[in-house]
Short mmCIF file of C-alpha atoms in Angstrom, two decimals:
data_model
loop_
_atom_site.label_atom_id
_atom_site.label_comp_id
_atom_site.label_asym_id
_atom_site.label_seq_id
_atom_site.Cartn_x
_atom_site.Cartn_y
_atom_site.Cartn_z
CA UNK J 1 20.76 -3.07 -16.14
CA UNK J 2 22.82 -5.50 -18.22
CA UNK J 3 22.03 -5.89 -21.91
CA UNK J 4 21.12 -9.52 -21.70
CA UNK J 5 18.72 -8.80 -18.82
CA UNK J 6 17.03 -6.04 -20.86
CA UNK J 7 16.81 -8.45 -23.82
CA UNK J 8 15.18 -11.08 -21.56
CA UNK J 9 12.65 -8.67 -20.24
CA UNK J 10 11.91 -7.49 -23.84
CA UNK J 11 11.23 -10.91 -24.92
CA UNK J 12 8.92 -11.53 -21.92
CA UNK J 13 7.02 -8.31 -22.63
CA UNK J 14 6.74 -9.02 -26.40
CA UNK J 15 5.46 -12.61 -26.08
CA UNK J 16 3.10 -11.97 -23.15
CA UNK J 17 1.67 -9.01 -24.98
CA UNK J 18 1.39 -10.80 -28.39
CA UNK J 19 -0.37 -13.83 -27.01
CA UNK J 20 -2.92 -11.90 -24.99
CA UNK J 21 -3.50 -8.71 -27.06
CA UNK J 22 -6.31 -9.95 -29.31
CA UNK J 23 -8.29 -11.22 -26.30
CA UNK J 24 -7.57 -8.00 -24.32
CA UNK J 25 -8.80 -5.94 -27.18
CA UNK J 26 -12.04 -7.93 -27.17
CA UNK J 27 -12.28 -7.42 -23.29
CA UNK J 28 -11.76 -3.68 -23.68
CA UNK J 29 -14.25 -3.33 -26.60
CA UNK J 30 -16.97 -5.35 -24.88
CA UNK J 31 -16.22 -3.77 -21.41
CA UNK J 32 -16.81 -0.28 -22.79
CA UNK J 33 -20.64 -0.57 -23.07
CA UNK J 34 -20.71 -2.64 -19.88
CA UNK J 35 -19.39 0.33 -17.89
CA UNK J 36 -22.65 2.11 -18.75
CA UNK J 37 -24.76 -1.15 -18.58
CA UNK J 38 -27.67 0.37 -16.70
CA UNK J 39 -27.78 3.61 -18.80
CA UNK J 40 -27.75 1.67 -22.09
CA UNK J 41 -30.21 -0.90 -20.82
CA UNK J 42 -32.64 1.86 -19.78
CA UNK J 43 -32.20 3.63 -23.20
CA UNK J 44 -32.89 0.39 -25.07
CA UNK J 45 -35.83 -0.98 -22.99
CA UNK J 46 -37.26 2.11 -21.30
CA UNK J 47 -37.46 2.69 -17.48
CA UNK J 48 -40.04 0.62 -15.66
CA UNK J 49 -41.81 2.45 -12.76
CA UNK J 50 -43.73 0.97 -9.93
CA UNK J 51 -46.86 2.58 -8.55
CA UNK J 52 -46.70 5.74 -6.68
CA UNK J 53 -43.85 5.66 -4.12
CA UNK J 54 -46.23 6.80 -1.40
CA UNK J 55 -48.34 3.65 -1.71
CA UNK J 56 -47.82 0.92 0.92
CA UNK J 57 -45.90 -2.20 -0.05
CA UNK J 58 -47.66 -5.46 -0.11
CA UNK J 59 -46.42 -8.72 1.62
CA UNK J 60 -43.83 -10.41 -0.45
CA UNK J 61 -46.03 -13.42 -0.34
CA UNK J 62 -48.75 -11.55 -2.16
CA UNK J 63 -46.41 -10.22 -4.84
CA UNK J 64 -44.90 -13.67 -5.37
CA UNK J 65 -48.35 -15.14 -5.80
CA UNK J 66 -49.04 -12.62 -8.45
CA UNK J 67 -45.94 -13.77 -10.34
CA UNK J 68 -46.92 -17.43 -9.98
CA UNK J 69 -50.46 -16.69 -11.27
CA UNK J 70 -48.91 -15.06 -14.24
CA UNK J 71 -47.21 -18.32 -15.29
CA UNK J 72 -49.07 -21.18 -13.54
CA UNK J 73 -47.40 -24.58 -12.88
CA UNK J 74 -43.82 -23.14 -12.47
CA UNK J 75 -41.51 -23.33 -9.40
CA UNK J 76 -39.67 -20.32 -7.94
CA UNK J 77 -35.93 -20.34 -8.38
CA UNK J 78 -34.68 -16.86 -7.34
CA UNK J 79 -35.99 -13.50 -6.19
CA UNK J 80 -33.93 -10.34 -5.94
CA UNK J 81 -34.28 -6.63 -5.33
CA UNK J 82 -32.47 -3.48 -6.35
CA UNK J 83 -34.00 -0.74 -4.26
CA UNK J 84 -31.40 1.96 -5.38
CA UNK J 85 -32.20 1.63 -9.11
CA UNK J 86 -35.56 -0.13 -9.13
CA UNK J 87 -37.43 0.89 -6.00
CA UNK J 88 -40.78 -0.87 -5.36
CA UNK J 89 -39.99 -3.71 -7.70
CA UNK J 90 -39.30 -7.39 -7.16
CA UNK J 91 -37.63 -9.60 -9.75
CA UNK J 92 -38.72 -13.23 -9.85
CA UNK J 93 -37.29 -16.23 -11.69
CA UNK J 94 -39.62 -19.12 -12.43
CA UNK J 95 -38.94 -22.37 -14.18
CA UNK J 96 -40.31 -25.93 -14.44
CA UNK J 97 -38.13 -27.07 -11.52
CA UNK J 98 -35.46 -25.79 -9.24
CA UNK J 99 -32.85 -27.73 -11.25
CA UNK J 100 -34.00 -26.49 -14.70
CA UNK J 101 -31.23 -24.97 -16.79
CA UNK J 102 -31.00 -21.16 -17.19
CA UNK J 103 -32.24 -21.37 -20.76
CA UNK J 104 -35.69 -22.53 -19.42
CA UNK J 105 -36.12 -19.62 -16.92
CA UNK J 106 -38.89 -17.14 -17.07
CA UNK J 107 -38.31 -13.65 -15.66
CA UNK J 108 -40.95 -11.37 -14.22
CA UNK J 109 -40.65 -7.87 -12.80
CA UNK J 110 -43.36 -7.32 -10.24
CA UNK J 111 -44.87 -4.14 -8.73
CA UNK J 112 -44.58 -4.43 -4.96
CA UNK J 113 -47.39 -2.04 -4.38
CA UNK J 114 -50.04 -3.73 -6.59
CA UNK J 115 -48.61 -7.32 -7.21
CA UNK J 116 -49.07 -6.54 -11.01
CA UNK J 117 -46.60 -7.65 -13.56
CA UNK J 118 -44.53 -4.75 -14.94
CA UNK J 119 -42.49 -6.71 -17.39
CA UNK J 120 -42.06 -10.30 -18.60
CA UNK J 121 -38.95 -10.03 -20.94
CA UNK J 122 -38.23 -13.01 -23.20
CA UNK J 123 -35.42 -15.35 -22.18
CA UNK J 124 -33.00 -14.37 -24.98
CA UNK J 125 -29.60 -12.78 -25.49
CA UNK J 126 -29.95 -9.10 -26.24
CA UNK J 127 -27.03 -6.80 -27.19
CA UNK J 128 -25.99 -6.03 -23.59
CA UNK J 129 -26.17 -9.69 -22.49
CA UNK J 130 -24.11 -10.69 -25.54
CA UNK J 131 -21.45 -8.12 -24.61
CA UNK J 132 -21.57 -9.34 -20.96
CA UNK J 133 -21.13 -13.00 -21.78
CA UNK J 134 -18.45 -12.23 -24.38
CA UNK J 135 -16.58 -10.21 -21.72
CA UNK J 136 -16.72 -12.73 -18.93
CA UNK J 137 -16.50 -16.06 -20.75
CA UNK J 138 -16.41 -15.63 -24.58
CA UNK J 139 -19.84 -17.43 -24.66
CA UNK J 140 -17.88 -20.62 -23.75
CA UNK J 141 -18.87 -21.11 -20.06
CA UNK J 142 -16.39 -21.86 -17.35
CA UNK J 143 -13.60 -22.96 -19.71
CA UNK J 144 -13.91 -19.59 -21.51
CA UNK J 145 -13.87 -17.81 -18.18
CA UNK J 146 -10.71 -19.53 -17.00
CA UNK J 147 -9.02 -19.00 -20.39
CA UNK J 148 -9.63 -15.21 -20.06
CA UNK J 149 -8.24 -15.46 -16.56
CA UNK J 150 -4.98 -16.85 -18.06
CA UNK J 151 -4.88 -13.99 -20.65
CA UNK J 152 -5.43 -11.56 -17.77
CA UNK J 153 -2.46 -13.16 -15.91
CA UNK J 154 -0.31 -12.72 -19.08
CA UNK J 155 -1.50 -9.09 -19.22
CA UNK J 156 -0.25 -8.50 -15.73
CA UNK J 157 3.16 -10.01 -16.63
CA UNK J 158 3.22 -7.65 -19.74
CA UNK J 159 2.57 -4.76 -17.43
CA UNK J 160 5.33 -5.66 -15.07
CA UNK J 161 7.85 -6.33 -17.84
CA UNK J 162 6.85 -3.01 -19.46
CA UNK J 163 7.51 -1.07 -16.27
CA UNK J 164 10.87 -2.84 -15.89
CA UNK J 165 11.82 -1.78 -19.41
CA UNK J 166 10.37 1.79 -19.03
CA UNK J 167 12.96 2.85 -16.49
CA UNK J 168 16.17 2.25 -18.65
CA UNK J 169 14.50 3.77 -21.68
CA UNK J 170 13.40 6.98 -20.02
CA UNK J 171 16.76 7.62 -18.39
CA UNK J 172 17.77 9.02 -21.88
CA UNK J 173 14.60 11.05 -22.50
CA UNK J 174 12.24 13.41 -20.87
CA UNK J 175 8.87 12.05 -19.54
CA UNK J 176 6.03 12.34 -22.12
CA UNK J 177 8.60 12.72 -24.92
CA UNK J 178 7.27 12.07 -28.42
CA UNK J 179 9.92 12.16 -31.15
CA UNK J 180 7.88 13.81 -33.95
CA UNK J 181 10.88 14.37 -36.12
CA UNK J 182 11.63 10.59 -36.33
CA UNK J 183 10.02 7.78 -38.21
CA UNK J 184 6.34 6.74 -37.71
CA UNK J 185 7.46 3.61 -35.94
CA UNK J 186 9.41 5.58 -33.38
CA UNK J 187 6.61 8.10 -32.88
CA UNK J 188 4.18 5.18 -32.14
CA UNK J 189 6.77 3.55 -29.80
CA UNK J 190 6.91 6.78 -27.71
CA UNK J 191 3.14 7.06 -27.69
CA UNK J 192 2.82 3.39 -26.72
CA UNK J 193 5.31 3.90 -23.81
CA UNK J 194 3.62 7.18 -22.69
CA UNK J 195 0.15 5.76 -22.70
CA UNK J 196 1.22 2.55 -21.07
CA UNK J 197 2.80 4.30 -18.10
CA UNK J 198 -0.26 6.70 -17.87
CA UNK J 199 -2.69 3.80 -17.68
CA UNK J 200 -0.50 1.71 -15.48
CA UNK J 201 -2.46 1.92 -12.30
CA UNK J 202 -5.84 1.49 -13.97
CA UNK J 203 -4.78 -1.36 -16.11
CA UNK J 204 -3.17 -3.05 -13.07
CA UNK J 205 -6.42 -2.71 -10.97
CA UNK J 206 -8.72 -3.83 -13.81
CA UNK J 207 -6.37 -6.74 -14.83
CA UNK J 208 -5.84 -8.12 -11.35
CA UNK J 209 -9.58 -7.71 -10.46
CA UNK J 210 -10.51 -9.32 -13.72
CA UNK J 211 -8.33 -12.33 -13.05
CA UNK J 212 -9.82 -12.69 -9.63
CA UNK J 213 -13.36 -12.52 -11.08
CA UNK J 214 -12.67 -15.45 -13.38
CA UNK J 215 -12.28 -17.65 -10.28
CA UNK J 216 -15.82 -16.95 -9.10
CA UNK J 217 -17.32 -20.21 -10.29
CA UNK J 218 -14.76 -22.47 -8.84
CA UNK J 219 -14.77 -20.50 -5.56
CA UNK J 220 -18.50 -20.76 -5.34
CA UNK J 221 -18.42 -24.51 -5.91
CA UNK J 222 -15.84 -24.76 -3.29
CA UNK J 223 -18.07 -22.88 -0.88
CA UNK J 224 -21.08 -25.00 -1.69
CA UNK J 225 -19.25 -28.26 -1.23
CA UNK J 226 -17.49 -26.95 1.88
CA UNK J 227 -19.01 -24.32 4.18
CA UNK J 228 -22.58 -24.66 2.87
CA UNK J 229 -22.46 -28.47 3.07
CA UNK J 230 -21.38 -28.17 6.77
CA UNK J 231 -24.15 -25.68 7.53
CA UNK J 232 -26.85 -27.91 6.27
CA UNK J 233 -25.30 -31.29 7.40
CA UNK J 234 -28.14 -31.86 9.79
CA UNK J 235 -30.38 -32.08 6.80
CA UNK J 236 -28.18 -34.43 4.65
CA UNK J 237 -30.45 -37.49 5.23
CA UNK J 238 -33.76 -35.60 4.71
CA UNK J 239 -35.70 -35.57 1.33
CA UNK J 240 -35.91 -32.21 -0.54
CA UNK J 241 -38.71 -30.13 0.77
CA UNK J 242 -41.89 -30.56 -1.31
CA UNK J 243 -45.37 -28.90 -1.34
CA UNK J 244 -46.28 -25.62 0.36
CA UNK J 245 -43.28 -23.78 1.85
CA UNK J 246 -43.28 -21.44 4.80
CA UNK J 247 -43.90 -17.64 4.26
CA UNK J 248 -41.49 -15.84 2.17
CA UNK J 249 -42.09 -12.61 4.08
CA UNK J 250 -41.55 -14.35 7.36
CA UNK J 251 -38.25 -15.74 6.08
CA UNK J 252 -37.11 -12.22 4.96
CA UNK J 253 -38.18 -10.68 8.38
CA UNK J 254 -36.24 -13.43 10.25
CA UNK J 255 -33.14 -12.82 8.19
CA UNK J 256 -33.41 -9.05 8.60
CA UNK J 257 -33.81 -9.40 12.37
CA UNK J 258 -30.60 -11.48 12.48
CA UNK J 259 -28.67 -8.83 10.58
CA UNK J 260 -30.39 -5.47 11.16
CA UNK J 261 -27.42 -3.55 9.72
CA UNK J 262 -27.84 -5.19 6.42
CA UNK J 263 -30.60 -5.44 3.83
CA UNK J 264 -32.01 -8.32 1.76
CA UNK J 265 -30.71 -8.53 -1.73
CA UNK J 266 -31.32 -11.92 -3.16
CA UNK J 267 -33.24 -15.25 -2.16
CA UNK J 268 -32.34 -18.64 -3.63
CA UNK J 269 -35.13 -21.20 -3.19
CA UNK J 270 -34.63 -24.82 -2.12
CA UNK J 271 -32.84 -27.05 -4.66
CA UNK J 272 -31.24 -24.24 -6.63
CA UNK J 273 -27.59 -23.69 -7.20
CA UNK J 274 -27.13 -21.23 -4.37
CA UNK J 275 -29.16 -22.97 -1.69
CA UNK J 276 -29.72 -26.41 -0.20
CA UNK J 277 -32.54 -28.74 -0.83
CA UNK J 278 -34.16 -27.63 2.45
CA UNK J 279 -33.65 -23.91 2.82
CA UNK J 280 -34.40 -20.49 1.70
CA UNK J 281 -30.99 -19.03 1.24
CA UNK J 282 -31.50 -15.28 2.04
CA UNK J 283 -28.47 -13.22 1.01
CA UNK J 284 -27.92 -10.02 2.97
CA UNK J 285 -25.67 -7.15 1.76
CA UNK J 286 -24.19 -3.93 3.40
CA UNK J 287 -25.80 -0.51 2.68
CA UNK J 288 -22.76 1.38 1.34
CA UNK J 289 -21.43 1.14 -2.24
CA UNK J 290 -18.50 -0.97 -1.16
CA UNK J 291 -20.13 -3.03 1.63
CA UNK J 292 -23.06 -3.83 -0.74
CA UNK J 293 -20.58 -6.31 -2.19
CA UNK J 294 -20.16 -8.11 1.09
CA UNK J 295 -22.69 -10.94 1.07
CA UNK J 296 -23.83 -12.82 4.24
CA UNK J 297 -26.26 -15.75 3.63
CA UNK J 298 -28.97 -16.63 6.17
CA UNK J 299 -30.33 -20.18 5.75
CA UNK J 300 -34.08 -20.34 6.74
CA UNK J 301 -35.80 -23.76 7.01
CA UNK J 302 -38.17 -23.58 4.20
CA UNK J 303 -40.83 -25.76 6.13
CA UNK J 304 -40.57 -24.29 9.60
CA UNK J 305 -39.46 -20.73 8.80
CA UNK J 306 -36.71 -21.01 11.44
CA UNK J 307 -33.20 -19.54 11.06
CA UNK J 308 -30.79 -22.50 11.11
CA UNK J 309 -27.46 -20.82 10.15
CA UNK J 310 -25.99 -17.52 9.26
CA UNK J 311 -22.32 -17.16 8.62
CA UNK J 312 -20.03 -14.85 6.72
CA UNK J 313 -18.74 -15.84 3.37
CA UNK J 314 -15.12 -17.23 3.36
CA UNK J 315 -12.29 -14.77 2.67
CA UNK J 316 -11.77 -15.88 -0.94
CA UNK J 317 -15.40 -15.12 -1.90
CA UNK J 318 -15.24 -11.80 -0.12
CA UNK J 319 -12.17 -10.96 -2.26
CA UNK J 320 -14.01 -11.79 -5.33
CA UNK J 321 -17.23 -9.83 -4.49
CA UNK J 322 -15.18 -6.71 -3.47
CA UNK J 323 -13.08 -6.88 -6.60
CA UNK J 324 -16.10 -6.63 -8.89
CA UNK J 325 -16.82 -2.90 -8.46
CA UNK J 326 -13.12 -2.08 -8.94
CA UNK J 327 -13.23 -4.00 -12.32
CA UNK J 328 -16.31 -2.25 -13.72
CA UNK J 329 -15.97 1.07 -11.96
CA UNK J 330 -19.66 1.07 -10.95
CA UNK J 331 -19.39 2.19 -7.36
CA UNK J 332 -18.46 5.85 -7.85
CA UNK J 333 -21.39 7.11 -10.08
CA UNK J 334 -21.10 8.73 -13.47
CA UNK J 335 -17.75 10.59 -12.98
CA UNK J 336 -16.10 7.30 -12.22
CA UNK J 337 -17.80 5.56 -15.08
CA UNK J 338 -16.50 8.34 -17.52
CA UNK J 339 -12.95 7.97 -16.12
CA UNK J 340 -13.18 4.24 -16.56
CA UNK J 341 -14.22 4.58 -20.10
CA UNK J 342 -11.48 7.04 -20.79
CA UNK J 343 -8.80 4.69 -19.55
CA UNK J 344 -10.45 1.82 -21.45
CA UNK J 345 -10.08 3.73 -24.65
CA UNK J 346 -6.50 4.72 -23.81
CA UNK J 347 -5.73 1.06 -23.16
CA UNK J 348 -7.20 0.20 -26.64
CA UNK J 349 -4.71 2.56 -28.20
CA UNK J 350 -1.90 0.95 -26.12
CA UNK J 351 -2.81 -2.54 -27.42
CA UNK J 352 -3.34 -1.44 -31.05
CA UNK J 353 0.01 0.49 -31.05
CA UNK J 354 1.70 -2.61 -29.55
CA UNK J 355 0.35 -4.75 -32.55
CA UNK J 356 1.50 -2.06 -34.94
CA UNK J 357 4.96 -1.88 -33.48
CA UNK J 358 5.33 -5.71 -33.73
CA UNK J 359 4.30 -5.74 -37.42
CA UNK J 360 6.34 -2.68 -38.19
CA UNK J 361 9.44 -4.25 -36.53
CA UNK J 362 8.91 -7.42 -38.58
CA UNK J 363 8.54 -5.38 -41.77
CA UNK J 364 11.79 -3.37 -40.88
CA UNK J 365 13.67 -6.51 -40.25
CA UNK J 366 12.46 -8.15 -43.48
CA UNK J 367 13.44 -4.98 -45.36
CA UNK J 368 16.89 -4.87 -43.68
CA UNK J 369 17.41 -8.60 -44.54
CA UNK J 370 16.39 -7.97 -48.12
CA UNK J 371 18.90 -5.16 -48.38
CA UNK J 372 21.56 -7.29 -46.97
CA UNK J 373 20.88 -10.12 -49.45
CA UNK J 374 20.78 -7.63 -52.16
CA UNK J 375 24.12 -6.05 -51.12
CA UNK J 376 25.61 -9.59 -50.86
CA UNK J 377 24.37 -10.50 -54.30
CA UNK J 378 25.70 -7.26 -55.72
CA UNK J 379 29.07 -7.81 -54.13
CA UNK J 380 29.13 -11.38 -55.35
CA UNK J 381 28.25 -10.35 -58.87
CA UNK J 382 30.93 -7.63 -58.84
CA UNK J 383 33.59 -10.09 -57.57
CA UNK J 384 32.60 -12.59 -60.40
CA UNK J 385 32.80 -9.90 -63.08
CA UNK J 386 36.22 -8.72 -61.76
CA UNK J 387 37.50 -12.29 -61.78
CA UNK J 388 36.18 -12.73 -65.27
CA UNK J 389 38.17 -9.79 -66.42
#
């Protein structure tokens, strides 16, 4: 590789790394507790348990009525389940209206065996939620999310340029070489290069999946204005459903019958962000760790209880949903979480060592320039003194 080409790649690597490093450090630090989100959440808040697992489950309508009785005068926005981690529990979101902002939501955890309220946590940011929102959007909403996507793209370019530079460098040395007899800067350079290549695959997977995830909001909006609008076009001239809605349990049974190989995960009520003004949007998922990220919505007429449409999500949303477990490493159990955490820590060392090398290089150049100026001044003074003699 020509010297000029290497210099160009070096500049690309340096500037893409420098611009993105501070934000990547924030992502690595906030991402570390998120790998163990459920374990930390259980430790902080305790584990809620429903009634004895042998007891029969009540109708979802009965459980939902128990939630609405707890906070009268509210409307249902969302309902979801997590049978793997929270069996026998139903999570209900209530608010003044379907259009109410998330800050006004009320959350209830219901026992599906007794319709009793197990928990009613306050709507506030705790430690794990702060870590989550810092990680995904820097507490700045969609602009923050898209900005982090840009930083992720720079990170990917930095990885590619680092790999391009690694080949010519390692032609002269053995793999894994650390020049312990050299200066601290060279030792850190060798460690930076070694850890960078060791974490290459992990960093690429997490970086690419992270960039993809930042596009979730625009992608969902595109789906809502496109495919969802087409599916409910027959209702476009009808007013929003009001008053008593059809049975929630019947809607779930209808969706389950339409996709028997899947299970119900989430229900969006009429008028909410993830439904139309006329339907229950019942979101079905697969039953394996990976297919559980494949979401298929069933639209149930909220007045008649009839299934009006059921269609796979578009490819771009499937890509985003599938990329999420690869980003957080939460589909392979505790061993994979530990591995993800280890690579996260190694990446932090790579980022910190990169910053150190930049500052050390600047300091070395400044010292070299100072010596050159001093030598020139000394030479000039000697010449003047010799001329004076």
